PDB file of C-alpha atoms in Angstrom:
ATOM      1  CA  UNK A   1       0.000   0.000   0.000  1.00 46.00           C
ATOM      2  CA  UNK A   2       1.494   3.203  -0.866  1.00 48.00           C
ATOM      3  CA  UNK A   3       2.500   6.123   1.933  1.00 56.00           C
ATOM      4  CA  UNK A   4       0.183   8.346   1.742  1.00 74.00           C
ATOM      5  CA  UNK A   5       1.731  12.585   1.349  1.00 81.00           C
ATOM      6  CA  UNK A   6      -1.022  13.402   3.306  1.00 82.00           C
ATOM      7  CA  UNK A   7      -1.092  10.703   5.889  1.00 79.00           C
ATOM      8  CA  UNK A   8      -0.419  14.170   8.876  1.00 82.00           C
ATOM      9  CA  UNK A   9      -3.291  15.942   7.399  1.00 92.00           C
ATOM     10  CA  UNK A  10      -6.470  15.616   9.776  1.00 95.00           C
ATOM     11  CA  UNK A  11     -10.043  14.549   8.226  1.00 97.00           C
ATOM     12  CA  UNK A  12     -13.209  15.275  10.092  1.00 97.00           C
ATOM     13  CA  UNK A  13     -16.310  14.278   9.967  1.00 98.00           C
ATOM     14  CA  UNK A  14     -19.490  17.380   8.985  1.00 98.00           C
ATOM     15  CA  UNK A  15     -23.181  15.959   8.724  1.00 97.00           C
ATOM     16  CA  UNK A  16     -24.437  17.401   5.530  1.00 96.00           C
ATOM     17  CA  UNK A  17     -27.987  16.079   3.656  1.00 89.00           C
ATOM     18  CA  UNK A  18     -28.639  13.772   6.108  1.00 92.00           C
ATOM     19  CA  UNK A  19     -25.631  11.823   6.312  1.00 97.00           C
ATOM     20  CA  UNK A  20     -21.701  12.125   7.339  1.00 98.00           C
ATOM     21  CA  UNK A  21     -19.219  12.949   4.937  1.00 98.00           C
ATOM     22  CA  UNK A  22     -15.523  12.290   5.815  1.00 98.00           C
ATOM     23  CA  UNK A  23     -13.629  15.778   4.836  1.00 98.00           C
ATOM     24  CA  UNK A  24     -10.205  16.817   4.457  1.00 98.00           C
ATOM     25  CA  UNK A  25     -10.358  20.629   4.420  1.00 98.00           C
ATOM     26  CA  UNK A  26      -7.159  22.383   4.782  1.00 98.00           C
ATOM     27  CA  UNK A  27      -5.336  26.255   3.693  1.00 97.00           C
ATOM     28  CA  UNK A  28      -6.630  29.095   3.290  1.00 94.00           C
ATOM     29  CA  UNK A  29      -7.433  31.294  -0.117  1.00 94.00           C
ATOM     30  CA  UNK A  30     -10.006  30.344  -2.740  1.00 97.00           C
ATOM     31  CA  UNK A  31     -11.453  26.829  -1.957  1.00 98.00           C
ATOM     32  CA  UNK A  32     -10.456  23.929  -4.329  1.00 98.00           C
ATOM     33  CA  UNK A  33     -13.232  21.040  -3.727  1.00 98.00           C
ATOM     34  CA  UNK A  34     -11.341  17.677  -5.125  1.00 98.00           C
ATOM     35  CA  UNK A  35     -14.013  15.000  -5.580  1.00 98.00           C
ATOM     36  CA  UNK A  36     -12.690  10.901  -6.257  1.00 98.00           C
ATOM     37  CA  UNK A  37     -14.440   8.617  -8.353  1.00 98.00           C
ATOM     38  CA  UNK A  38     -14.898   5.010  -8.147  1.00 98.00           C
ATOM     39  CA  UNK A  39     -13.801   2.953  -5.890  1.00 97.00           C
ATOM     40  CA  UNK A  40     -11.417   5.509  -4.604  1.00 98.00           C
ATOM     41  CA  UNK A  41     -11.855   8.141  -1.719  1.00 98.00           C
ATOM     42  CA  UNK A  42      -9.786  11.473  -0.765  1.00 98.00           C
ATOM     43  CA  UNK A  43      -6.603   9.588  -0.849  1.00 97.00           C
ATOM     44  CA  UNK A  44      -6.713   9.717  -4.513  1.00 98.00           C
ATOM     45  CA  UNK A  45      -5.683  13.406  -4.706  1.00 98.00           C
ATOM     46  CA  UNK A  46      -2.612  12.758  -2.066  1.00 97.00           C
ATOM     47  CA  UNK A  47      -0.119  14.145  -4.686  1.00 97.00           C
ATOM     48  CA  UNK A  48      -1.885  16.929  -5.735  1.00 98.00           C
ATOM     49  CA  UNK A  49      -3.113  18.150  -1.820  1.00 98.00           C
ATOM     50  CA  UNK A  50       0.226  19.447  -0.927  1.00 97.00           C
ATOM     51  CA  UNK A  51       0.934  20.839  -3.943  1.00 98.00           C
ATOM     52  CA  UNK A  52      -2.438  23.301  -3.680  1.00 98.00           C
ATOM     53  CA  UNK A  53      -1.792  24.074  -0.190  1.00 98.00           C
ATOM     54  CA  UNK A  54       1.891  25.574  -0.869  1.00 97.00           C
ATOM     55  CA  UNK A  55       0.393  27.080  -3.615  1.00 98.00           C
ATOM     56  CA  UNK A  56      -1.765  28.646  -1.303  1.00 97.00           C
ATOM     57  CA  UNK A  57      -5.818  27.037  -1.958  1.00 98.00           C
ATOM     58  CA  UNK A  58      -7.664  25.928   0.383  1.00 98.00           C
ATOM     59  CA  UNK A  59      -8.200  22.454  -0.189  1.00 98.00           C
ATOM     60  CA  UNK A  60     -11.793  20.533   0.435  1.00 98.00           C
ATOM     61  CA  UNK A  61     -11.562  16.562  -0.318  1.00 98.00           C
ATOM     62  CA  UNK A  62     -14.241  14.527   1.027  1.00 98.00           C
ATOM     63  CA  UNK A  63     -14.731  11.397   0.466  1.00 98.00           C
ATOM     64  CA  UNK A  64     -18.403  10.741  -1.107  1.00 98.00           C
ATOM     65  CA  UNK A  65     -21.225   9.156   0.608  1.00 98.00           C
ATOM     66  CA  UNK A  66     -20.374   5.221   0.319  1.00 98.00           C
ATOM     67  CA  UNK A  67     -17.037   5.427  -0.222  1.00 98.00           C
ATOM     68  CA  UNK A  68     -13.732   5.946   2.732  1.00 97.00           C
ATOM     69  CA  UNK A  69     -14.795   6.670   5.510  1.00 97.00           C
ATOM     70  CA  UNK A  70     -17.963   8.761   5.140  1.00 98.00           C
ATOM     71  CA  UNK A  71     -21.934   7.036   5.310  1.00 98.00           C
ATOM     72  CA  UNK A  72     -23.071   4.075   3.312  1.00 98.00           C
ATOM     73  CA  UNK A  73     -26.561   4.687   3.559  1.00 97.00           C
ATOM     74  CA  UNK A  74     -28.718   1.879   1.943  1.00 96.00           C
ATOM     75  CA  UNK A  75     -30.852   1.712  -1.171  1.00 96.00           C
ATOM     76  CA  UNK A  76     -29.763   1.903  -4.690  1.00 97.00           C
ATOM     77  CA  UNK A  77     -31.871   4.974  -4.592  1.00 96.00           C
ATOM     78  CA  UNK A  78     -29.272   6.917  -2.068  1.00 97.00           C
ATOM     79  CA  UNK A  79     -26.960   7.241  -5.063  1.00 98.00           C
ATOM     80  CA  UNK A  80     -27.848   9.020  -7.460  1.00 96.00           C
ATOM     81  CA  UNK A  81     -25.876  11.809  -9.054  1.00 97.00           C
ATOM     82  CA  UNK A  82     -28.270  14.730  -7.699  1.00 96.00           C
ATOM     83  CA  UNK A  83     -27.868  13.402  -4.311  1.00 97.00           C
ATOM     84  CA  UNK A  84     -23.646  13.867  -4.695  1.00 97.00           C
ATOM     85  CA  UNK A  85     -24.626  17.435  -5.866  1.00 98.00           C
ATOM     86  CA  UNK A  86     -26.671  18.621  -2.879  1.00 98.00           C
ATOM     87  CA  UNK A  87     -24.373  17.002  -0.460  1.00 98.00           C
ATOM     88  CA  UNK A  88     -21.651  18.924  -1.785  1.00 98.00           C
ATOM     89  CA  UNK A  89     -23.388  22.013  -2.050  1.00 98.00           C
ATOM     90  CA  UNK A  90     -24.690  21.565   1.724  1.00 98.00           C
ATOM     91  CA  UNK A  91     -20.639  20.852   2.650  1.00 98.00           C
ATOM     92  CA  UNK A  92     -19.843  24.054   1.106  1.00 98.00           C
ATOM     93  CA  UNK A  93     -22.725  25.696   3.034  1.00 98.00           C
ATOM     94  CA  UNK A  94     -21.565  24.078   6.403  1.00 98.00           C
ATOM     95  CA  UNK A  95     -17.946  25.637   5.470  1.00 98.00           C
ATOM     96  CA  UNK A  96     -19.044  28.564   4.808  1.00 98.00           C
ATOM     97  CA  UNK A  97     -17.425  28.440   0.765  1.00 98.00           C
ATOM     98  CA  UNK A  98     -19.395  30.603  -1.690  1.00 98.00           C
ATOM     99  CA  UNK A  99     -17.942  29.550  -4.884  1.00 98.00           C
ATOM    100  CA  UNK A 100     -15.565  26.695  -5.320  1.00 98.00           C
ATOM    101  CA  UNK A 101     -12.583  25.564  -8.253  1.00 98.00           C
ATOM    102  CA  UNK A 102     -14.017  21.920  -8.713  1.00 98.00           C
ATOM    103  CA  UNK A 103     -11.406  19.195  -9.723  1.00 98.00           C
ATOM    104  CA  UNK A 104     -13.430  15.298 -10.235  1.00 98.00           C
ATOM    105  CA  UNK A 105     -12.306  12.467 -11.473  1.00 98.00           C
ATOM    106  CA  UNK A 106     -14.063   9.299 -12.867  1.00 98.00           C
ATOM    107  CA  UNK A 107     -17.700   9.044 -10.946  1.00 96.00           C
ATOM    108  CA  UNK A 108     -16.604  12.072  -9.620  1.00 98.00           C
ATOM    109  CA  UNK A 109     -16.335  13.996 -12.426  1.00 98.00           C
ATOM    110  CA  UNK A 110     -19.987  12.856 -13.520  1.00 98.00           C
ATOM    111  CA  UNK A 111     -20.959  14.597 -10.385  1.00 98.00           C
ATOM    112  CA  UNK A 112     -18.393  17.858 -10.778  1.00 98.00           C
ATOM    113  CA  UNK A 113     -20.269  18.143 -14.142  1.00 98.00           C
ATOM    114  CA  UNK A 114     -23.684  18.033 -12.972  1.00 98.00           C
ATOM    115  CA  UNK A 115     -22.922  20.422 -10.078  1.00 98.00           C
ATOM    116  CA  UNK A 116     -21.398  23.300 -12.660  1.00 98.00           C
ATOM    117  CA  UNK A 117     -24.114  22.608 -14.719  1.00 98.00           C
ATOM    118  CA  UNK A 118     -26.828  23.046 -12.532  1.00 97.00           C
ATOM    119  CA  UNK A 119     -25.231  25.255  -9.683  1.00 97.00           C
ATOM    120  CA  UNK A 120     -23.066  27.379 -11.644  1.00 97.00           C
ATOM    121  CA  UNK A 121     -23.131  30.281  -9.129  1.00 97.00           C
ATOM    122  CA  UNK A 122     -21.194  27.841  -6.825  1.00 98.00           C
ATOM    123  CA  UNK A 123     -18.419  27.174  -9.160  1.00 98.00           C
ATOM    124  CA  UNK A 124     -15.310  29.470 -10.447  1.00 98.00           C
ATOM    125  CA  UNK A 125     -14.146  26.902 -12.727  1.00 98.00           C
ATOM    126  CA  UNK A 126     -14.093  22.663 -13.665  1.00 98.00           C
ATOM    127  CA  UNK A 127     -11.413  20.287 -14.058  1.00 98.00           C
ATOM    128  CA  UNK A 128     -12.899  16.891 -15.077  1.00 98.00           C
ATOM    129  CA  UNK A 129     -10.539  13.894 -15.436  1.00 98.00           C
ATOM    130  CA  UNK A 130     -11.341  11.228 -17.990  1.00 98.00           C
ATOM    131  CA  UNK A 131     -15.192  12.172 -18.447  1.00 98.00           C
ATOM    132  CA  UNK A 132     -16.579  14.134 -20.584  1.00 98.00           C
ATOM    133  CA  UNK A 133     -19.648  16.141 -20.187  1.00 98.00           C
ATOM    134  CA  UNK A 134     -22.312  14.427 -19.368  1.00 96.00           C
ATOM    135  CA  UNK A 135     -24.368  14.761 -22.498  1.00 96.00           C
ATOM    136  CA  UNK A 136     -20.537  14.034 -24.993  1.00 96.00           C
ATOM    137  CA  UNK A 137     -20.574  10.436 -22.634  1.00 93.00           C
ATOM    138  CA  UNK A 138     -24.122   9.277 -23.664  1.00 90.00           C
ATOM    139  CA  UNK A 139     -23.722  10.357 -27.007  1.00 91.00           C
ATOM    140  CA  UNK A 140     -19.956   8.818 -27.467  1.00 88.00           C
ATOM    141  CA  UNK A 141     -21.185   5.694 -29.387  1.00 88.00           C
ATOM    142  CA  UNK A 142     -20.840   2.193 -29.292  1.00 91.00           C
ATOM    143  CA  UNK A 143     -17.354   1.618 -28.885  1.00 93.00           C
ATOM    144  CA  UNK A 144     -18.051   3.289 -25.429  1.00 93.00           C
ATOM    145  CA  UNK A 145     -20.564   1.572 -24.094  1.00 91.00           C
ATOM    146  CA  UNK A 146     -17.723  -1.732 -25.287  1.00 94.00           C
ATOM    147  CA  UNK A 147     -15.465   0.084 -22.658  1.00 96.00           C
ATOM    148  CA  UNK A 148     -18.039  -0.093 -20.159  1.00 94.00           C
ATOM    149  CA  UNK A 149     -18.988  -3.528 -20.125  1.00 94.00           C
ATOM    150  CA  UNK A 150     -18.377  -3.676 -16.556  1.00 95.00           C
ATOM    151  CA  UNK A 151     -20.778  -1.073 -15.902  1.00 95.00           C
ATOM    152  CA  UNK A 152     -23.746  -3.768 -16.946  1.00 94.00           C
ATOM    153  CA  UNK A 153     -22.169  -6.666 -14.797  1.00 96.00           C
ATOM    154  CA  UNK A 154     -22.276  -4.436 -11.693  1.00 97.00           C
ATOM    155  CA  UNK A 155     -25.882  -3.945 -12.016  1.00 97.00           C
ATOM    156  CA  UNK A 156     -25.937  -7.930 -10.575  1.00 97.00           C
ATOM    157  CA  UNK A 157     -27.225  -7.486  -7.038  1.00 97.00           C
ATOM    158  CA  UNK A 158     -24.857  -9.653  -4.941  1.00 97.00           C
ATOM    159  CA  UNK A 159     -23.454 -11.465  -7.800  1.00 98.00           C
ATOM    160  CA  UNK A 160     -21.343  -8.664  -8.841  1.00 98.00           C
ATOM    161  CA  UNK A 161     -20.275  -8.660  -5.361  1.00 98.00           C
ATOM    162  CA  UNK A 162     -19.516 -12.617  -5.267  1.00 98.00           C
ATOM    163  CA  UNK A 163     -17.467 -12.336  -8.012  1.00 98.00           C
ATOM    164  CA  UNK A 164     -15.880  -9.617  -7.544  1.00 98.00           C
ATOM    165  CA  UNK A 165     -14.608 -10.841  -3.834  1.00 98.00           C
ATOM    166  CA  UNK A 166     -13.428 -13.983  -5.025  1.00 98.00           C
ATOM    167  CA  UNK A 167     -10.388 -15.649  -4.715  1.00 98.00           C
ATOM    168  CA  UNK A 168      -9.031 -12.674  -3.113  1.00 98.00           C
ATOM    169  CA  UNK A 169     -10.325 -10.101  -5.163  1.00 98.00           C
ATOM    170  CA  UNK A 170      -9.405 -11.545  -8.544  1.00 98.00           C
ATOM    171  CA  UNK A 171     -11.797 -10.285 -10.817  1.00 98.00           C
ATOM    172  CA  UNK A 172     -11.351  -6.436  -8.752  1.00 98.00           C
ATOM    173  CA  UNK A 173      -7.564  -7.093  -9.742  1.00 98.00           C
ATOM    174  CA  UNK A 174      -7.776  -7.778 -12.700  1.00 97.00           C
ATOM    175  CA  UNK A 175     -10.144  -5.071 -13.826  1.00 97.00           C
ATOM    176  CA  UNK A 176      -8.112  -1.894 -12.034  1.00 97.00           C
ATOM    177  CA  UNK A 177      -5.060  -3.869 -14.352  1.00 96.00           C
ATOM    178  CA  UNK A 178      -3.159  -4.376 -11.410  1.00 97.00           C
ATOM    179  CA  UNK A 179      -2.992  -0.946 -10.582  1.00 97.00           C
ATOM    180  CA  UNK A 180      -0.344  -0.328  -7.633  1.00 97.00           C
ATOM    181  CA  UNK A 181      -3.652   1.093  -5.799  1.00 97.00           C
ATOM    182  CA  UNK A 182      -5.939  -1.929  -5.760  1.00 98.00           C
ATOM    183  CA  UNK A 183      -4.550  -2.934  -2.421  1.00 97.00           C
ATOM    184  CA  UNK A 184      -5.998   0.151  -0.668  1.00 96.00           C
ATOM    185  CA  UNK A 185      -9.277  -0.415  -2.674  1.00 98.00           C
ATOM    186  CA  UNK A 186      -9.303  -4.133  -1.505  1.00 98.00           C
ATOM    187  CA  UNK A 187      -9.302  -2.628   2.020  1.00 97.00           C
ATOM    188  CA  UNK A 188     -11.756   0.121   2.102  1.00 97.00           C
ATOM    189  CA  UNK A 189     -14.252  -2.475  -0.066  1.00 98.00           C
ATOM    190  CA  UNK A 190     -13.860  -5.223   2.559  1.00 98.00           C
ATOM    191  CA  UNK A 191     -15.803  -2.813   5.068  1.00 97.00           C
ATOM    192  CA  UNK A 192     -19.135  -4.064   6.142  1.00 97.00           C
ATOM    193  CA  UNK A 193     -21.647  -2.822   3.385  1.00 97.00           C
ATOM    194  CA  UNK A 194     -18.505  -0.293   1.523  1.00 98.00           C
ATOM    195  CA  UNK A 195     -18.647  -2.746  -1.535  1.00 98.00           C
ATOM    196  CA  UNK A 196     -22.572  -2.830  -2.611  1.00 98.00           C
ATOM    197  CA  UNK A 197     -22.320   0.788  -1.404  1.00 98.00           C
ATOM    198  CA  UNK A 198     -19.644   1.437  -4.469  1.00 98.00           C
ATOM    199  CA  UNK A 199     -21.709  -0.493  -6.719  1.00 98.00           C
ATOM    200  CA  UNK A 200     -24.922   1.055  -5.640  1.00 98.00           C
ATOM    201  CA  UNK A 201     -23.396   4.322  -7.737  1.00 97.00           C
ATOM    202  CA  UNK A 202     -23.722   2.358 -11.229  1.00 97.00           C
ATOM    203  CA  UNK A 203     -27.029   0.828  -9.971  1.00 97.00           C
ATOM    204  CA  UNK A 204     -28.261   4.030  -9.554  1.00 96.00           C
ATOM    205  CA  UNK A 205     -26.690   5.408 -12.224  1.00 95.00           C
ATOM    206  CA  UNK A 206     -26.188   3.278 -15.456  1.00 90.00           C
ATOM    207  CA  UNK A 207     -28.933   0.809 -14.801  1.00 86.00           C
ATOM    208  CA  UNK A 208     -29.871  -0.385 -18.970  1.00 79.00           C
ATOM    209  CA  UNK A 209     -33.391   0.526 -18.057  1.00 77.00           C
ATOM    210  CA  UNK A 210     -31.927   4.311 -19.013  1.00 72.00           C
ATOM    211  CA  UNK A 211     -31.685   2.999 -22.305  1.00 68.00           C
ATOM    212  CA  UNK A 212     -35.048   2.877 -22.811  1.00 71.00           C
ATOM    213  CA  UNK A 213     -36.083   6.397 -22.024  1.00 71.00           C
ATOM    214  CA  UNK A 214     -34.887   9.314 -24.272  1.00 62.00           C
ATOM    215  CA  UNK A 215     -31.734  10.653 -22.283  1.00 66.00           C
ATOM    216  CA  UNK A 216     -32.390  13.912 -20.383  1.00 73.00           C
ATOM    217  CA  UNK A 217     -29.689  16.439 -21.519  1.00 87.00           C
ATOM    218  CA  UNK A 218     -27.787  18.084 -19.055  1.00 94.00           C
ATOM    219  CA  UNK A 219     -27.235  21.888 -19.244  1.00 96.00           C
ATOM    220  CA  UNK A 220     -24.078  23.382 -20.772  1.00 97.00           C
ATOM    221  CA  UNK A 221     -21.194  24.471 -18.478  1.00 98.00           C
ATOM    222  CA  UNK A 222     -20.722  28.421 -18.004  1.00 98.00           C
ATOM    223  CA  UNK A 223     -17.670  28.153 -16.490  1.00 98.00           C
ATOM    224  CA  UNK A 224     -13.896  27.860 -17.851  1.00 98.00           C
ATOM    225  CA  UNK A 225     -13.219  24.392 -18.300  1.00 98.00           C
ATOM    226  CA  UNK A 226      -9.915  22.082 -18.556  1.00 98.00           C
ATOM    227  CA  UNK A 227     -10.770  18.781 -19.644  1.00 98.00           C
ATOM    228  CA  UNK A 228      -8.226  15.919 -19.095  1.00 98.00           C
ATOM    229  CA  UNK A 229      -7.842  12.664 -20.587  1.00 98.00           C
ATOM    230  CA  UNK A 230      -5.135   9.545 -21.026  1.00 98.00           C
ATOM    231  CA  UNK A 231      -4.198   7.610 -23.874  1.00 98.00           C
ATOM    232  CA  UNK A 232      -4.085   4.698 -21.343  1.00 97.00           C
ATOM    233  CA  UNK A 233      -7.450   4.769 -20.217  1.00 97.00           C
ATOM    234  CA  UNK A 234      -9.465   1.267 -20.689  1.00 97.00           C
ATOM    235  CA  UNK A 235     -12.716   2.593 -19.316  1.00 97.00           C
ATOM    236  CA  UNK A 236     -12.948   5.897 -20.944  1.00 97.00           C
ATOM    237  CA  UNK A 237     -12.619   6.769 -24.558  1.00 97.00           C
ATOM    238  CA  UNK A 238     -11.238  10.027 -26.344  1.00 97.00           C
ATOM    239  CA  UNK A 239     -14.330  10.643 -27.975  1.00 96.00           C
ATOM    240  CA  UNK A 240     -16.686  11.466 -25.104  1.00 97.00           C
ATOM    241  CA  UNK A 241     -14.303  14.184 -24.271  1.00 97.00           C
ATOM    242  CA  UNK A 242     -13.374  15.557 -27.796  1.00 96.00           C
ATOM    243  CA  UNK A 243     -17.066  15.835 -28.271  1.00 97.00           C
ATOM    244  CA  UNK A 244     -17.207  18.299 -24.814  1.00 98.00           C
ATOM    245  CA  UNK A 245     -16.878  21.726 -26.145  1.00 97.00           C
ATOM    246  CA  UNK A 246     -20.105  20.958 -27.751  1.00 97.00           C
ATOM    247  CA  UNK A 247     -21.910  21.373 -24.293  1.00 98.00           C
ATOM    248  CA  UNK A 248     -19.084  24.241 -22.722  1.00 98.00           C
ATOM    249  CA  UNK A 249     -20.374  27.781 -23.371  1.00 97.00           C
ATOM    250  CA  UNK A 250     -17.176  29.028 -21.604  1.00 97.00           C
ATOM    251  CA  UNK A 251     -13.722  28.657 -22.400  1.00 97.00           C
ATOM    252  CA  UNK A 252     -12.516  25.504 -23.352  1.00 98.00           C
ATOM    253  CA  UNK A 253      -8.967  23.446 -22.903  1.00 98.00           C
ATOM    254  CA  UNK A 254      -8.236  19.478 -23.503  1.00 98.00           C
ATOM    255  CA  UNK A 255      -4.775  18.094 -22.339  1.00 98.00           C
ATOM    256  CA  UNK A 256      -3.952  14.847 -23.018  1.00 98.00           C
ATOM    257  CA  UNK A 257      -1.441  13.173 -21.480  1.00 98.00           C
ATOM    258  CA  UNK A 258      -0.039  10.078 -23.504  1.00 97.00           C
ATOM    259  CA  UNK A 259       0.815   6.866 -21.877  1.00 94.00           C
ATOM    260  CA  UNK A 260      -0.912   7.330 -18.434  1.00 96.00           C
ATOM    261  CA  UNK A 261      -3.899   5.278 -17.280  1.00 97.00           C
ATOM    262  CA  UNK A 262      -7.304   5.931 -15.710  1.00 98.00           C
ATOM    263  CA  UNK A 263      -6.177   7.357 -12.945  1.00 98.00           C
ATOM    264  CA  UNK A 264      -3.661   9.976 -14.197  1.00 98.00           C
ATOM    265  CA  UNK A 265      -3.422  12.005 -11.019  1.00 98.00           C
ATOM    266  CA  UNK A 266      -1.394   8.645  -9.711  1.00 98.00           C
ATOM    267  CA  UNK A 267       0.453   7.501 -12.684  1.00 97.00           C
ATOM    268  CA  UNK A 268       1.515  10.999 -13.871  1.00 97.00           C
ATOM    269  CA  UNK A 269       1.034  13.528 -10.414  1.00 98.00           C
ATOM    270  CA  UNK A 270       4.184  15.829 -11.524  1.00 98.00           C
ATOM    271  CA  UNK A 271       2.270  16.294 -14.783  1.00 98.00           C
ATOM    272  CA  UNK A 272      -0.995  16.854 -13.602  1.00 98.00           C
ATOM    273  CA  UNK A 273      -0.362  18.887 -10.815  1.00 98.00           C
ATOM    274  CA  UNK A 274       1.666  21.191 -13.319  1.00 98.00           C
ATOM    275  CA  UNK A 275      -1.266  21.610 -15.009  1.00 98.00           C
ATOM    276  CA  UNK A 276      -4.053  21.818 -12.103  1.00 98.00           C
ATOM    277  CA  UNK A 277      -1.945  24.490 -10.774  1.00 98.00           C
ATOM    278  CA  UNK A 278      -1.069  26.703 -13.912  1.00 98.00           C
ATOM    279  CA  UNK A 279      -5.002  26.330 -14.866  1.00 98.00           C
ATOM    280  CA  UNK A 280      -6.534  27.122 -11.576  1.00 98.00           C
ATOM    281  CA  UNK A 281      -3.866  30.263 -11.282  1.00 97.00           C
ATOM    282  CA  UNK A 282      -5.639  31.046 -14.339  1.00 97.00           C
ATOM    283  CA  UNK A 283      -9.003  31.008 -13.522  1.00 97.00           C
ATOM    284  CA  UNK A 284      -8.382  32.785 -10.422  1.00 93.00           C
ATOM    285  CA  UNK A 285     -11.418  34.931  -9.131  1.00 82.00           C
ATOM    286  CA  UNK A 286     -12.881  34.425 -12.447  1.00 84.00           C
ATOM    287  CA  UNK A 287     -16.802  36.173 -12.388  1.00 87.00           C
ATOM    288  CA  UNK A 288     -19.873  34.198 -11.925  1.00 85.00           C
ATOM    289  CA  UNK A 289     -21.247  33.558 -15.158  1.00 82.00           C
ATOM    290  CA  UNK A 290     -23.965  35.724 -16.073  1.00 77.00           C
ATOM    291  CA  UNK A 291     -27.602  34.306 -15.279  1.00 70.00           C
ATOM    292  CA  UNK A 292     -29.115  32.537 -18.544  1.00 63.00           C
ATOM    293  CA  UNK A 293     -33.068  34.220 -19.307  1.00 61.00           C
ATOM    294  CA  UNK A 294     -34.655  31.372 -17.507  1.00 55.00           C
ATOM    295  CA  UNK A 295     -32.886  32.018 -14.573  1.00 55.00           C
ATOM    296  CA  UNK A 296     -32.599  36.009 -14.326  1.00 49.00           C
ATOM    297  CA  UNK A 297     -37.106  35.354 -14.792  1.00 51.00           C
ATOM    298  CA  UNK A 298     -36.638  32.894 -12.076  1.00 51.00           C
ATOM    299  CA  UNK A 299     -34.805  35.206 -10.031  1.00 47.00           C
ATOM    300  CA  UNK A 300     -37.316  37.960 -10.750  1.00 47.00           C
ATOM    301  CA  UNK A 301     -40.460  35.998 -10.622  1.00 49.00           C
TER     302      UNK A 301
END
């Protein structure tokens, strides 16, 4: 298991939405909320953490409801998307943060883009790892929904679960490819409940029964955007995030970083700190976009 860079820094726990989220929240300046993906937790962003707070951010990294160390509560139902999106808004209440730089990763990014897509007033800029916007992933085609095969075995109510615990985590190994991280995912799964928790997020999420109804499009993004994808990635393709700027109304970057895997921020941290940092110095106390018509009528009404 690797040393963690921020094994000193203290976590607390903060009820928000009706549950407890474990939270690292750390510096001072404009906050920077970090949110993991799947089946990760804070710990994800260990290399990047101490790199924001010498930069001088203030750093919020919780880990999401069912995953590390926060709630599992139970019920497929408990995990959808919107639910990730109003308890991070209600953290950011509890703390007192206005507006937020949001930086997501995998699952998490699905919920970073849904949060500056529906809350943009909360959020100076986005920079999503891997996905796409929301809209570019369900329209990336079939070779896509090839790289997600494993999404439709997880929908297998304790089977996925069986199989995925056997013979000491095989099939779990095997998937991540081995990745020098599956040991600490082996360990936070084997928690009472933490596994069906993790899987409750595709359940919820990517059940085929979406299929069937015509997909609800997500709103564009107001805010500048840095968009961040690996040639390595097996779960992921290059054209759900090529296809982004389609559904960005503000400014626009793609980096792509050749030769790193899904998780990037572990296989390449000097490289995508360098560019977290130099993008969020960018984006600095950028405005609040300005209201669409719906919402300055809304605001009137």
């Amino acid at each position: 298991m690797n040393q963690s860079p921020i094994a000193t820094l203290p976590t607390r726990r903060i009820a928000v939405h009706g549950l407890h989220l474990n939270v690292l929240d750390e510096g001072e300046g404009e906050a920077v909320l970090l949110i993991h993906g799947f089946p990760d937790s804070h710990r994800v962003w260990r290399h990047q953490i101490p790199a924001l707070l010498e930069a001088g951010w203030r750093v919020i990294a919780p880990d999401l409801r069912g995953f590390g160390a926060s709630d599992r509560p139970e019920g497929v139902e408990a995990y959808g998307l919107m639910q990730s999106v109003q308890d991070l808004i209600a953290l950011l209440d509890h703390l007192g943060v206005g507006r937020a730089h949001v930086v997501c990763h995998d699952f998490g990014a699905a919920v970073g883009w849904l949060l500056a897509a529906s809350q943009p007033q909360r959020v100076i800029s986005l920079v999503a790892m891997s996905v796409g916007h929301l809209n570019a992933m369900r329209l990336a085609g079939p070779d896509q929904r090839a790289m997600s095969w494993y999404m439709l075995l997880f929908q297998f109510e304790e089977l996925a679960e069986q199989l995925l615990e056997r013979q000491d985590w095989a099939l779990l190994r095997d998937w991540g490819g081995h990745h020098p991280e599956v040991e600490q995912w082996i360990s936070d799964l084997s928690r009472p409940g933490a596994l069906t928790a993790a899987l409750n997020w595709y359940r919820a999420n990517q059940h085929p029964r979406r299929w069937l109804d015509a997909p609800a499009m997500v709103p564009p993004v107001a805010v500048p955007t840095l968009s961040m994808w690996s040639t390595g990635d097996v779960y992921l393709g290059e054209a759900q995030v090529v296809r982004t700027p389609e559904f960005v109304t503000g400014p626009w970057r793609y980096e792509r970083l050749v030769g790193a895997g899904h998780w990037l921020q572990l296989d390449r941290p000097a490289e995508v700190t360098r560019l977290l940092l130099g993008f969020l110095a960018d984006t600095r106390n950028a405005p609040a976009p300005a209201p669409t018509e719906a919402e300055a009528r809304e605001a009137t009404a």
